[in-house]
mmCIF file of C-alpha atoms in Angstrom:
data_model
loop_
_atom_site.group_PDB
_atom_site.id
_atom_site.type_symbol
_atom_site.label_atom_id
_atom_site.label_comp_id
_atom_site.label_asym_id
_atom_site.label_seq_id
_atom_site.Cartn_x
_atom_site.Cartn_y
_atom_site.Cartn_z
ATOM 1 C CA UNK A 1 -49.440 21.425 -69.025
ATOM 2 C CA UNK A 2 -52.975 21.586 -67.733
ATOM 3 C CA UNK A 3 -54.926 23.857 -70.135
ATOM 4 C CA UNK A 4 -57.466 24.621 -67.415
ATOM 5 C CA UNK A 5 -54.730 26.345 -65.384
ATOM 6 C CA UNK A 6 -53.542 28.328 -68.407
ATOM 7 C CA UNK A 7 -53.453 31.966 -67.206
ATOM 8 C CA UNK A 8 -53.168 33.657 -70.602
ATOM 9 C CA UNK A 9 -56.162 35.175 -72.417
ATOM 10 C CA UNK A 10 -55.621 35.986 -76.119
ATOM 11 C CA UNK A 11 -59.255 36.910 -76.797
ATOM 12 C CA UNK A 12 -60.036 40.370 -78.199
ATOM 13 C CA UNK A 13 -60.640 42.820 -75.365
ATOM 14 C CA UNK A 14 -59.976 40.209 -72.676
ATOM 15 C CA UNK A 15 -58.022 41.567 -69.720
ATOM 16 C CA UNK A 16 -54.665 39.769 -69.376
ATOM 17 C CA UNK A 17 -53.604 38.490 -65.956
ATOM 18 C CA UNK A 18 -50.674 40.932 -65.886
ATOM 19 C CA UNK A 19 -51.473 44.335 -67.406
ATOM 20 C CA UNK A 20 -47.899 45.522 -67.847
ATOM 21 C CA UNK A 21 -46.768 48.967 -68.957
ATOM 22 C CA UNK A 22 -49.999 50.940 -68.465
ATOM 23 C CA UNK A 23 -49.833 51.999 -64.816
ATOM 24 C CA UNK A 24 -49.027 55.651 -65.534
ATOM 25 C CA UNK A 25 -52.170 55.977 -67.643
ATOM 26 C CA UNK A 26 -54.297 54.408 -64.903
ATOM 27 C CA UNK A 27 -52.818 56.782 -62.345
ATOM 28 C CA UNK A 28 -53.627 59.788 -64.545
ATOM 29 C CA UNK A 29 -57.155 58.471 -65.162
ATOM 30 C CA UNK A 30 -57.701 58.150 -61.416
ATOM 31 C CA UNK A 31 -56.712 61.788 -60.927
ATOM 32 C CA UNK A 32 -59.109 62.909 -63.680
ATOM 33 C CA UNK A 33 -61.980 60.943 -62.121
ATOM 34 C CA UNK A 34 -61.408 62.367 -58.635
ATOM 35 C CA UNK A 35 -61.007 65.959 -59.888
ATOM 36 C CA UNK A 36 -64.229 65.785 -61.908
ATOM 37 C CA UNK A 37 -66.172 64.616 -58.854
ATOM 38 C CA UNK A 38 -65.223 67.746 -56.921
ATOM 39 C CA UNK A 39 -65.916 70.103 -59.815
ATOM 40 C CA UNK A 40 -62.292 70.669 -60.830
ATOM 41 C CA UNK A 41 -61.280 70.976 -64.481
ATOM 42 C CA UNK A 42 -60.249 67.564 -65.789
ATOM 43 C CA UNK A 43 -59.239 66.656 -69.326
ATOM 44 C CA UNK A 44 -60.785 63.454 -70.585
ATOM 45 C CA UNK A 45 -58.611 61.150 -72.675
ATOM 46 C CA UNK A 46 -58.676 59.258 -75.957
ATOM 47 C CA UNK A 47 -56.093 56.468 -76.048
ATOM 48 C CA UNK A 48 -54.629 55.781 -79.478
ATOM 49 C CA UNK A 49 -52.672 52.890 -80.917
ATOM 50 C CA UNK A 50 -52.533 50.100 -83.464
ATOM 51 C CA UNK A 51 -54.612 46.945 -83.297
ATOM 52 C CA UNK A 52 -53.506 44.570 -80.573
ATOM 53 C CA UNK A 53 -51.947 47.072 -78.148
ATOM 54 C CA UNK A 54 -54.704 46.657 -75.565
ATOM 55 C CA UNK A 55 -56.804 49.798 -76.029
ATOM 56 C CA UNK A 56 -60.080 48.026 -75.183
ATOM 57 C CA UNK A 57 -58.469 46.410 -72.139
ATOM 58 C CA UNK A 58 -57.298 49.825 -70.935
ATOM 59 C CA UNK A 59 -60.809 51.252 -71.303
ATOM 60 C CA UNK A 60 -62.213 48.326 -69.351
ATOM 61 C CA UNK A 61 -59.757 48.838 -66.506
ATOM 62 C CA UNK A 62 -60.491 52.583 -66.335
ATOM 63 C CA UNK A 63 -64.209 51.747 -66.258
ATOM 64 C CA UNK A 64 -63.512 49.622 -63.177
ATOM 65 C CA UNK A 65 -61.673 52.572 -61.613
ATOM 66 C CA UNK A 66 -64.647 54.841 -62.347
ATOM 67 C CA UNK A 67 -67.141 52.424 -60.823
ATOM 68 C CA UNK A 68 -64.942 52.022 -57.742
ATOM 69 C CA UNK A 69 -64.992 55.826 -57.402
ATOM 70 C CA UNK A 70 -68.806 55.793 -57.429
ATOM 71 C CA UNK A 71 -69.402 56.781 -61.064
ATOM 72 C CA UNK A 72 -72.243 55.594 -63.217
ATOM 73 C CA UNK A 73 -70.698 54.303 -66.428
ATOM 74 C CA UNK A 74 -71.608 53.215 -69.933
ATOM 75 C CA UNK A 75 -69.440 51.458 -72.513
ATOM 76 C CA UNK A 76 -70.269 51.582 -76.236
ATOM 77 C CA UNK A 77 -68.392 50.620 -79.381
ATOM 78 C CA UNK A 78 -68.661 52.963 -82.337
ATOM 79 C CA UNK A 79 -69.160 51.494 -85.797
ATOM 80 C CA UNK A 80 -69.895 52.702 -89.263
ATOM 81 C CA UNK A 81 -73.580 51.775 -89.402
ATOM 82 C CA UNK A 82 -74.920 53.511 -86.301
ATOM 83 C CA UNK A 83 -74.958 57.154 -85.259
ATOM 84 C CA UNK A 84 -73.541 58.348 -81.947
ATOM 85 C CA UNK A 85 -77.001 59.378 -80.766
ATOM 86 C CA UNK A 86 -78.366 55.890 -81.334
ATOM 87 C CA UNK A 87 -75.424 54.396 -79.452
ATOM 88 C CA UNK A 88 -75.727 56.658 -76.433
ATOM 89 C CA UNK A 89 -79.493 57.033 -75.946
ATOM 90 C CA UNK A 90 -80.116 53.573 -74.384
ATOM 91 C CA UNK A 91 -77.249 53.788 -71.836
ATOM 92 C CA UNK A 92 -78.241 57.392 -71.065
ATOM 93 C CA UNK A 93 -81.730 56.103 -70.244
ATOM 94 C CA UNK A 94 -80.268 53.427 -67.990
ATOM 95 C CA UNK A 95 -78.112 55.938 -66.130
ATOM 96 C CA UNK A 96 -80.937 58.461 -65.731
ATOM 97 C CA UNK A 97 -83.231 55.787 -64.301
ATOM 98 C CA UNK A 98 -80.461 54.710 -61.926
ATOM 99 C CA UNK A 99 -80.079 58.318 -60.758
ATOM 100 C CA UNK A 100 -83.841 58.438 -60.269
ATOM 101 C CA UNK A 101 -83.654 55.370 -58.005
ATOM 102 C CA UNK A 102 -80.805 56.639 -55.848
ATOM 103 C CA UNK A 103 -82.940 58.754 -53.514
ATOM 104 C CA UNK A 104 -85.599 61.407 -53.179
ATOM 105 C CA UNK A 105 -86.473 63.080 -56.450
ATOM 106 C CA UNK A 106 -84.443 66.194 -57.220
ATOM 107 C CA UNK A 107 -85.298 68.918 -59.696
ATOM 108 C CA UNK A 108 -82.137 68.118 -61.686
ATOM 109 C CA UNK A 109 -83.028 64.429 -62.010
ATOM 110 C CA UNK A 110 -86.612 65.213 -63.019
ATOM 111 C CA UNK A 111 -85.355 67.660 -65.629
ATOM 112 C CA UNK A 112 -82.775 65.152 -66.852
ATOM 113 C CA UNK A 113 -85.516 62.611 -67.526
ATOM 114 C CA UNK A 114 -87.541 65.200 -69.455
ATOM 115 C CA UNK A 115 -84.503 66.218 -71.514
ATOM 116 C CA UNK A 116 -83.813 62.563 -72.285
ATOM 117 C CA UNK A 117 -87.377 62.193 -73.560
ATOM 118 C CA UNK A 118 -86.795 65.236 -75.784
ATOM 119 C CA UNK A 119 -83.421 63.879 -76.935
ATOM 120 C CA UNK A 120 -84.947 60.564 -77.975
ATOM 121 C CA UNK A 121 -87.715 62.397 -79.808
ATOM 122 C CA UNK A 122 -85.155 64.461 -81.693
ATOM 123 C CA UNK A 123 -83.242 61.327 -82.704
ATOM 124 C CA UNK A 124 -86.413 59.803 -84.150
ATOM 125 C CA UNK A 125 -86.477 62.623 -86.696
ATOM 126 C CA UNK A 126 -83.559 60.859 -88.437
ATOM 127 C CA UNK A 127 -84.121 57.289 -87.158
ATOM 128 C CA UNK A 128 -87.907 56.837 -86.947
ATOM 129 C CA UNK A 129 -87.766 53.032 -86.786
ATOM 130 C CA UNK A 130 -84.412 52.480 -85.125
ATOM 131 C CA UNK A 131 -84.875 53.982 -81.673
ATOM 132 C CA UNK A 132 -87.484 53.478 -78.964
ATOM 133 C CA UNK A 133 -86.900 55.071 -75.544
ATOM 134 C CA UNK A 134 -89.826 54.637 -73.137
ATOM 135 C CA UNK A 135 -90.079 57.176 -70.299
ATOM 136 C CA UNK A 136 -93.185 58.070 -68.310
ATOM 137 C CA UNK A 137 -92.477 61.812 -68.378
ATOM 138 C CA UNK A 138 -93.291 64.746 -70.621
ATOM 139 C CA UNK A 139 -90.469 66.021 -72.840
ATOM 140 C CA UNK A 140 -88.598 69.236 -72.061
ATOM 141 C CA UNK A 141 -89.869 71.256 -75.006
ATOM 142 C CA UNK A 142 -87.226 73.239 -76.846
ATOM 143 C CA UNK A 143 -84.273 71.425 -75.292
ATOM 144 C CA UNK A 144 -82.312 68.635 -77.054
ATOM 145 C CA UNK A 145 -85.222 67.983 -79.418
ATOM 146 C CA UNK A 146 -84.076 69.527 -82.717
ATOM 147 C CA UNK A 147 -82.727 66.329 -84.266
ATOM 148 C CA UNK A 148 -79.357 68.065 -84.777
ATOM 149 C CA UNK A 149 -76.868 66.136 -82.641
ATOM 150 C CA UNK A 150 -74.414 69.046 -82.448
ATOM 151 C CA UNK A 151 -77.159 71.054 -80.763
ATOM 152 C CA UNK A 152 -78.883 68.292 -78.810
ATOM 153 C CA UNK A 153 -76.019 66.223 -77.392
ATOM 154 C CA UNK A 154 -74.479 69.089 -75.349
ATOM 155 C CA UNK A 155 -77.919 69.774 -73.805
ATOM 156 C CA UNK A 156 -78.397 66.086 -73.052
ATOM 157 C CA UNK A 157 -74.965 65.506 -71.508
ATOM 158 C CA UNK A 158 -75.257 68.706 -69.489
ATOM 159 C CA UNK A 159 -78.633 67.604 -68.085
ATOM 160 C CA UNK A 160 -77.176 64.208 -67.257
ATOM 161 C CA UNK A 161 -74.199 65.850 -65.549
ATOM 162 C CA UNK A 162 -76.402 68.132 -63.443
ATOM 163 C CA UNK A 163 -78.537 65.152 -62.408
ATOM 164 C CA UNK A 164 -75.435 63.177 -61.383
ATOM 165 C CA UNK A 165 -74.063 66.189 -59.499
ATOM 166 C CA UNK A 166 -77.314 66.463 -57.531
ATOM 167 C CA UNK A 167 -76.763 62.852 -56.420
ATOM 168 C CA UNK A 168 -73.127 63.596 -55.519
ATOM 169 C CA UNK A 169 -71.855 61.162 -58.136
ATOM 170 C CA UNK A 170 -70.446 61.319 -61.646
ATOM 171 C CA UNK A 171 -70.915 59.920 -65.139
ATOM 172 C CA UNK A 172 -68.155 58.255 -67.169
ATOM 173 C CA UNK A 173 -68.742 57.541 -70.867
ATOM 174 C CA UNK A 174 -66.490 55.001 -72.606
ATOM 175 C CA UNK A 175 -66.364 54.835 -76.408
ATOM 176 C CA UNK A 176 -64.245 52.190 -78.117
ATOM 177 C CA UNK A 177 -63.292 52.315 -81.821
ATOM 178 C CA UNK A 178 -63.994 56.053 -81.676
ATOM 179 C CA UNK A 179 -62.365 56.633 -85.084
ATOM 180 C CA UNK A 180 -65.542 55.274 -86.708
ATOM 181 C CA UNK A 181 -67.587 58.305 -85.612
ATOM 182 C CA UNK A 182 -68.525 60.639 -88.443
ATOM 183 C CA UNK A 183 -67.017 64.108 -88.398
ATOM 184 C CA UNK A 184 -70.399 65.540 -87.398
ATOM 185 C CA UNK A 185 -70.825 63.054 -84.544
ATOM 186 C CA UNK A 186 -67.267 63.688 -83.382
ATOM 187 C CA UNK A 187 -67.983 67.406 -83.417
ATOM 188 C CA UNK A 188 -71.125 66.885 -81.324
ATOM 189 C CA UNK A 189 -69.193 64.823 -78.781
ATOM 190 C CA UNK A 190 -66.456 67.437 -78.493
ATOM 191 C CA UNK A 191 -69.030 70.204 -78.049
ATOM 192 C CA UNK A 192 -70.781 68.200 -75.320
ATOM 193 C CA UNK A 193 -67.542 67.692 -73.380
ATOM 194 C CA UNK A 194 -66.669 71.368 -73.834
ATOM 195 C CA UNK A 195 -70.041 72.263 -72.323
ATOM 196 C CA UNK A 196 -69.693 70.079 -69.223
ATOM 197 C CA UNK A 197 -66.120 71.271 -68.655
ATOM 198 C CA UNK A 198 -67.296 74.893 -68.721
ATOM 199 C CA UNK A 199 -70.059 74.063 -66.265
ATOM 200 C CA UNK A 200 -67.780 72.087 -63.944
ATOM 201 C CA UNK A 201 -69.926 68.955 -64.147
ATOM 202 C CA UNK A 202 -68.748 65.463 -63.103
ATOM 203 C CA UNK A 203 -68.780 63.974 -66.614
ATOM 204 C CA UNK A 204 -65.702 62.195 -67.992
ATOM 205 C CA UNK A 205 -65.136 60.705 -71.441
ATOM 206 C CA UNK A 206 -62.637 57.940 -72.080
ATOM 207 C CA UNK A 207 -62.194 56.841 -75.670
ATOM 208 C CA UNK A 208 -59.923 54.561 -77.664
ATOM 209 C CA UNK A 209 -59.152 54.503 -81.354
ATOM 210 C CA UNK A 210 -56.609 54.113 -84.103
ATOM 211 C CA UNK A 211 -53.778 56.678 -84.398
ATOM 212 C CA UNK A 212 -55.523 58.912 -86.926
ATOM 213 C CA UNK A 213 -58.286 59.740 -84.418
ATOM 214 C CA UNK A 214 -56.131 62.655 -83.215
ATOM 215 C CA UNK A 215 -56.380 64.269 -86.653
ATOM 216 C CA UNK A 216 -60.118 63.520 -86.815
ATOM 217 C CA UNK A 217 -60.812 65.371 -83.571
ATOM 218 C CA UNK A 218 -58.765 68.324 -84.790
ATOM 219 C CA UNK A 219 -60.719 68.435 -88.039
ATOM 220 C CA UNK A 220 -64.004 68.401 -86.120
ATOM 221 C CA UNK A 221 -63.130 71.128 -83.603
ATOM 222 C CA UNK A 222 -59.849 73.015 -83.399
ATOM 223 C CA UNK A 223 -60.037 73.285 -79.604
ATOM 224 C CA UNK A 224 -60.218 69.520 -79.025
ATOM 225 C CA UNK A 225 -56.578 69.366 -77.884
ATOM 226 C CA UNK A 226 -57.548 71.515 -74.886
ATOM 227 C CA UNK A 227 -60.325 69.093 -73.887
ATOM 228 C CA UNK A 228 -58.544 65.761 -74.286
ATOM 229 C CA UNK A 229 -55.210 64.161 -73.743
ATOM 230 C CA UNK A 230 -54.182 61.546 -76.312
ATOM 231 C CA UNK A 231 -52.021 58.908 -74.612
ATOM 232 C CA UNK A 232 -50.375 56.681 -77.198
ATOM 233 C CA UNK A 233 -50.363 52.954 -76.501
ATOM 234 C CA UNK A 234 -47.575 51.109 -78.285
ATOM 235 C CA UNK A 235 -45.797 47.772 -77.947
ATOM 236 C CA UNK A 236 -44.382 46.951 -74.541
ATOM 237 C CA UNK A 237 -40.701 47.326 -73.728
ATOM 238 C CA UNK A 238 -38.558 44.202 -73.371
ATOM 239 C CA UNK A 239 -38.847 44.378 -69.576
ATOM 240 C CA UNK A 240 -42.622 44.925 -69.668
ATOM 241 C CA UNK A 241 -43.046 42.115 -72.202
ATOM 242 C CA UNK A 242 -41.011 39.749 -70.063
ATOM 243 C CA UNK A 243 -43.155 40.643 -67.042
ATOM 244 C CA UNK A 244 -46.341 40.001 -69.025
ATOM 245 C CA UNK A 245 -45.021 36.525 -69.872
ATOM 246 C CA UNK A 246 -43.329 35.495 -66.642
ATOM 247 C CA UNK A 247 -45.517 36.861 -63.853
ATOM 248 C CA UNK A 248 -48.736 34.925 -64.672
ATOM 249 C CA UNK A 249 -46.738 31.720 -65.168
ATOM 250 C CA UNK A 250 -44.840 32.131 -61.895
ATOM 251 C CA UNK A 251 -48.124 32.443 -60.013
ATOM 252 C CA UNK A 252 -48.875 28.920 -61.256
ATOM 253 C CA UNK A 253 -45.398 27.599 -60.402
ATOM 254 C CA UNK A 254 -44.220 27.657 -64.042
ATOM 255 C CA UNK A 255 -41.120 29.336 -65.510
ATOM 256 C CA UNK A 256 -40.024 30.588 -68.929
ATOM 257 C CA UNK A 257 -36.380 30.093 -69.794
ATOM 258 C CA UNK A 258 -34.567 33.275 -70.903
ATOM 259 C CA UNK A 259 -34.251 31.787 -74.398
ATOM 260 C CA UNK A 260 -38.017 31.179 -74.547
ATOM 261 C CA UNK A 261 -38.759 34.749 -73.475
ATOM 262 C CA UNK A 262 -36.317 36.135 -76.044
ATOM 263 C CA UNK A 263 -37.927 34.089 -78.830
ATOM 264 C CA UNK A 264 -41.446 35.290 -77.983
ATOM 265 C CA UNK A 265 -40.273 38.907 -77.875
ATOM 266 C CA UNK A 266 -38.481 38.528 -81.218
ATOM 267 C CA UNK A 267 -41.597 37.228 -82.951
ATOM 268 C CA UNK A 268 -44.299 39.335 -81.288
ATOM 269 C CA UNK A 269 -42.312 42.601 -81.143
ATOM 270 C CA UNK A 270 -43.915 43.313 -77.764
ATOM 271 C CA UNK A 271 -47.509 43.690 -78.957
ATOM 272 C CA UNK A 272 -49.733 42.681 -76.012
ATOM 273 C CA UNK A 273 -52.288 40.686 -78.021
ATOM 274 C CA UNK A 274 -49.581 38.593 -79.654
ATOM 275 C CA UNK A 275 -47.771 38.076 -76.343
ATOM 276 C CA UNK A 276 -50.948 36.542 -74.935
ATOM 277 C CA UNK A 277 -51.434 34.401 -78.059
ATOM 278 C CA UNK A 278 -47.909 32.948 -77.990
ATOM 279 C CA UNK A 279 -47.857 32.460 -74.220
ATOM 280 C CA UNK A 280 -51.250 30.727 -74.306
ATOM 281 C CA UNK A 281 -50.170 28.177 -76.900
ATOM 282 C CA UNK A 282 -46.697 27.758 -75.380
ATOM 283 C CA UNK A 283 -48.318 26.793 -72.085
ATOM 284 C CA UNK A 284 -50.540 24.217 -73.791
ATOM 285 C CA UNK A 285 -47.707 22.505 -75.700
ATOM 286 C CA UNK A 286 -45.096 22.556 -72.903
ATOM 287 C CA UNK A 287 -44.252 19.461 -70.852
ATOM 288 C CA UNK A 288 -43.278 19.920 -67.244
ATOM 289 C CA UNK A 289 -43.053 23.156 -65.277
ATOM 290 C CA UNK A 290 -40.627 24.987 -67.595
ATOM 291 C CA UNK A 291 -41.448 26.551 -70.964
ATOM 292 C CA UNK A 292 -38.490 26.099 -73.331
ATOM 293 C CA UNK A 293 -37.433 27.747 -76.578
ATOM 294 C CA UNK A 294 -38.492 24.582 -78.399
ATOM 295 C CA UNK A 295 -41.997 24.992 -76.981
ATOM 296 C CA UNK A 296 -42.096 28.486 -78.490
ATOM 297 C CA UNK A 297 -41.242 27.073 -81.913
ATOM 298 C CA UNK A 298 -44.211 24.716 -81.706
ATOM 299 C CA UNK A 299 -46.396 27.488 -80.303
ATOM 300 C CA UNK A 300 -45.439 29.690 -83.262
ATOM 301 C CA UNK A 301 -46.935 27.235 -85.723
ATOM 302 C CA UNK A 302 -50.138 26.970 -83.699
ATOM 303 C CA UNK A 303 -50.343 30.733 -83.092
ATOM 304 C CA UNK A 304 -49.900 31.647 -86.754
ATOM 305 C CA UNK A 305 -52.553 29.136 -87.783
ATOM 306 C CA UNK A 306 -54.929 30.619 -85.216
ATOM 307 C CA UNK A 307 -54.181 34.233 -86.154
ATOM 308 C CA UNK A 308 -54.390 33.561 -89.890
ATOM 309 C CA UNK A 309 -57.789 31.930 -89.451
ATOM 310 C CA UNK A 310 -59.174 34.652 -87.189
ATOM 311 C CA UNK A 311 -57.380 37.883 -86.259
ATOM 312 C CA UNK A 312 -55.862 38.551 -89.700
ATOM 313 C CA UNK A 313 -58.419 36.877 -91.954
ATOM 314 C CA UNK A 314 -61.372 38.658 -90.329
ATOM 315 C CA UNK A 315 -59.890 41.997 -91.375
ATOM 316 C CA UNK A 316 -58.749 40.780 -94.787
ATOM 317 C CA UNK A 317 -62.236 39.542 -95.686
ATOM 318 C CA UNK A 318 -63.669 43.046 -95.310
ATOM 319 C CA UNK A 319 -61.561 44.261 -98.232
ATOM 320 C CA UNK A 320 -62.523 44.442 -101.878
ATOM 321 C CA UNK A 321 -60.227 42.775 -104.443
ATOM 322 C CA UNK A 322 -58.697 46.150 -105.350
ATOM 323 C CA UNK A 323 -58.151 47.031 -101.701
ATOM 324 C CA UNK A 324 -56.376 43.696 -101.241
ATOM 325 C CA UNK A 325 -54.078 44.534 -104.149
ATOM 326 C CA UNK A 326 -53.236 47.852 -102.483
ATOM 327 C CA UNK A 327 -52.381 46.030 -99.249
ATOM 328 C CA UNK A 328 -50.302 43.443 -101.121
ATOM 329 C CA UNK A 329 -48.349 46.262 -102.761
ATOM 330 C CA UNK A 330 -47.650 47.721 -99.328
ATOM 331 C CA UNK A 331 -46.453 44.362 -98.016
ATOM 332 C CA UNK A 332 -44.099 43.914 -100.974
ATOM 333 C CA UNK A 333 -42.371 47.183 -100.045
ATOM 334 C CA UNK A 334 -41.470 45.703 -96.649
ATOM 335 C CA UNK A 335 -42.402 46.485 -93.030
ATOM 336 C CA UNK A 336 -43.067 49.983 -91.747
ATOM 337 C CA UNK A 337 -44.565 53.068 -93.390
ATOM 338 C CA UNK A 338 -44.321 53.764 -97.120
ATOM 339 C CA UNK A 339 -44.911 56.783 -99.322
ATOM 340 C CA UNK A 340 -48.227 56.860 -101.140
ATOM 341 C CA UNK A 341 -46.384 57.309 -104.423
ATOM 342 C CA UNK A 342 -44.239 54.231 -103.819
ATOM 343 C CA UNK A 343 -47.334 52.106 -103.176
ATOM 344 C CA UNK A 344 -49.000 53.394 -106.349
ATOM 345 C CA UNK A 345 -45.838 52.682 -108.352
ATOM 346 C CA UNK A 346 -45.732 49.143 -106.928
ATOM 347 C CA UNK A 347 -49.263 48.712 -108.272
ATOM 348 C CA UNK A 348 -48.230 50.123 -111.642
ATOM 349 C CA UNK A 349 -50.494 53.124 -111.205
ATOM 350 C CA UNK A 350 -50.480 56.824 -110.264
ATOM 351 C CA UNK A 351 -50.965 58.183 -106.761
ATOM 352 C CA UNK A 352 -54.166 60.024 -107.667
ATOM 353 C CA UNK A 353 -55.628 56.926 -109.324
ATOM 354 C CA UNK A 354 -55.309 54.796 -106.174
ATOM 355 C CA UNK A 355 -56.246 57.576 -103.724
ATOM 356 C CA UNK A 356 -59.854 56.282 -103.440
ATOM 357 C CA UNK A 357 -58.489 52.872 -102.389
ATOM 358 C CA UNK A 358 -56.258 54.498 -99.792
ATOM 359 C CA UNK A 359 -59.158 56.551 -98.406
ATOM 360 C CA UNK A 360 -61.445 53.508 -98.260
ATOM 361 C CA UNK A 361 -58.808 51.496 -96.376
ATOM 362 C CA UNK A 362 -58.369 54.336 -93.885
ATOM 363 C CA UNK A 363 -62.150 54.438 -93.303
ATOM 364 C CA UNK A 364 -62.139 50.689 -92.724
ATOM 365 C CA UNK A 365 -59.365 51.055 -90.157
ATOM 366 C CA UNK A 366 -56.845 48.962 -92.096
ATOM 367 C CA UNK A 367 -54.231 51.654 -92.730
ATOM 368 C CA UNK A 368 -53.375 55.094 -91.380
ATOM 369 C CA UNK A 369 -51.004 57.952 -92.113
ATOM 370 C CA UNK A 370 -48.304 58.282 -89.427
ATOM 371 C CA UNK A 371 -46.909 61.319 -91.275
ATOM 372 C CA UNK A 372 -47.975 63.365 -94.277
ATOM 373 C CA UNK A 373 -47.728 61.236 -97.414
ATOM 374 C CA UNK A 374 -46.846 58.047 -95.485
ATOM 375 C CA UNK A 375 -49.083 54.993 -95.128
ATOM 376 C CA UNK A 376 -48.785 52.084 -92.691
ATOM 377 C CA UNK A 377 -50.919 49.150 -91.558
ATOM 378 C CA UNK A 378 -52.952 49.532 -88.374
ATOM 379 C CA UNK A 379 -52.615 45.782 -87.777
ATOM 380 C CA UNK A 380 -49.115 44.803 -86.578
ATOM 381 C CA UNK A 381 -47.412 42.035 -88.571
ATOM 382 C CA UNK A 382 -50.153 42.169 -91.217
ATOM 383 C CA UNK A 383 -47.573 42.301 -93.999
ATOM 384 C CA UNK A 384 -46.285 38.910 -92.814
ATOM 385 C CA UNK A 385 -49.787 37.478 -93.160
ATOM 386 C CA UNK A 386 -50.011 38.812 -96.710
ATOM 387 C CA UNK A 387 -46.663 37.198 -97.532
ATOM 388 C CA UNK A 388 -47.964 33.875 -96.217
ATOM 389 C CA UNK A 389 -51.173 33.901 -98.243
ATOM 390 C CA UNK A 390 -49.262 34.964 -101.365
ATOM 391 C CA UNK A 391 -46.873 32.057 -100.844
ATOM 392 C CA UNK A 392 -49.881 29.719 -100.635
ATOM 393 C CA UNK A 393 -50.949 30.926 -104.075
ATOM 394 C CA UNK A 394 -54.598 31.325 -103.074
ATOM 395 C CA UNK A 395 -56.868 33.842 -101.386
ATOM 396 C CA UNK A 396 -58.269 32.386 -98.135
ATOM 397 C CA UNK A 397 -61.185 34.811 -98.252
ATOM 398 C CA UNK A 398 -62.367 33.050 -101.413
ATOM 399 C CA UNK A 399 -62.117 29.567 -99.912
ATOM 400 C CA UNK A 400 -65.227 27.695 -98.888
ATOM 401 C CA UNK A 401 -65.909 27.415 -95.160
#
C-alpha cells in the first residue's frame, strides 16, 4: 500500500494516531490542572513503566492539555551528565520572560525575574562555564543564590508560581526520564513541589520514568507519596491493542483480518511501541486494502531487523562487556524477573561479586527490581534480542559500521 498514507508512527516519543488505553490518566491530569489554577490542592504525577509503553507520548499529550488550559509549560529530559538546575534554568527564563510580556508589570513578576537572576548565579557556583542566563535585572540577594539546589529550587519555583498566579495562569513542568536525576536533585524537586502545594500556587509537575523511580522518590523524601501519584503504564489489553491497530487503518479504508490482529498481539505482547512498529511495516508490505496474517509474517522479519539495528542495539552498545555477560545470563534464565542469586549462579559467580554490575545496569536504565531480590529488563523482549545475537555467534556492537 501507499507508504505516504501509512498512519503508524514507530518513532521514539512520536504520538500514535490512536492513543488507546490512557484516557483515564488524561482525565485525571485535566482535573489536576484545573484544580491547581484555582488554588486547590492537586497532586502532580510521575508515570512509570518499561521502555516502549508510551510514557513520553503521555507526557506530550498532557502538555497539550496544559497549554489548552492556559498554562505556560516546559519539557526537559533528564540525563546522567546534567544537573536538574542546568536543565530547568533556561526554560524558567523563557517562562518568566513570557510572564513579563503578558501585561503590565506586577510586583510578583518583577520579583520572579530577580530571583531567577539569583538562581542562575547560584548555579554558576557549581557550573561556572556551563550556564549563562542573561537578564537585565538585579538579583534578589539572599534568595535562591546559595548554590545548594535543595535550598534554591523551592525559592525559585515558588517565585515562578507567584508570578504566574499574578497573571492568572499556571506553570506546568514536564520531566522525562526522571529516574536519571541524582538523589539530591530528586530531593530538591520534591521539596520545591511541597513548597508550592503548601502555598496553593498553580504549579504542576508531570514526570515519567522507569518503574524504580517510585523507590527513588521515597529514598529522597519520605513524604513524596503525598505529593505525587504514580500511575503505572503497562502493555495494552487485547481490546486496546486491537483498537490501536484497527482504528488508524479504518480511517484510511484499510482492514486487518482477525488472524492478522491476533498475530501482532502474540508477538508484541501489547507494548505500544512494538504495535506501531509491526503495524507500520505490515502496511508497507501489504497488497490491497486488507492486511493479512501473511503480511504480518513478512512484517515480523522487517520489524526485527529494524529493532535489532536501532531500538535494541542502541541500548546494548552502552553496556560494558561484563554488563553484557550479566544480561546474557538473565536471558538464558528465560523471560520475566529472576533472583539476583540465580543470575550470579548462571554467570558462575557469587551474588556479592556481581552486585556492582547489577547496580551499574540499574543506573543505566537497563534493568530494575520489581520486587526485593528480583531483577528484570526494563526493555520488553530484550531477552529475545540477546538470544538472536547469541545465535549469530557475534556481537553486533563490535561490528564495523
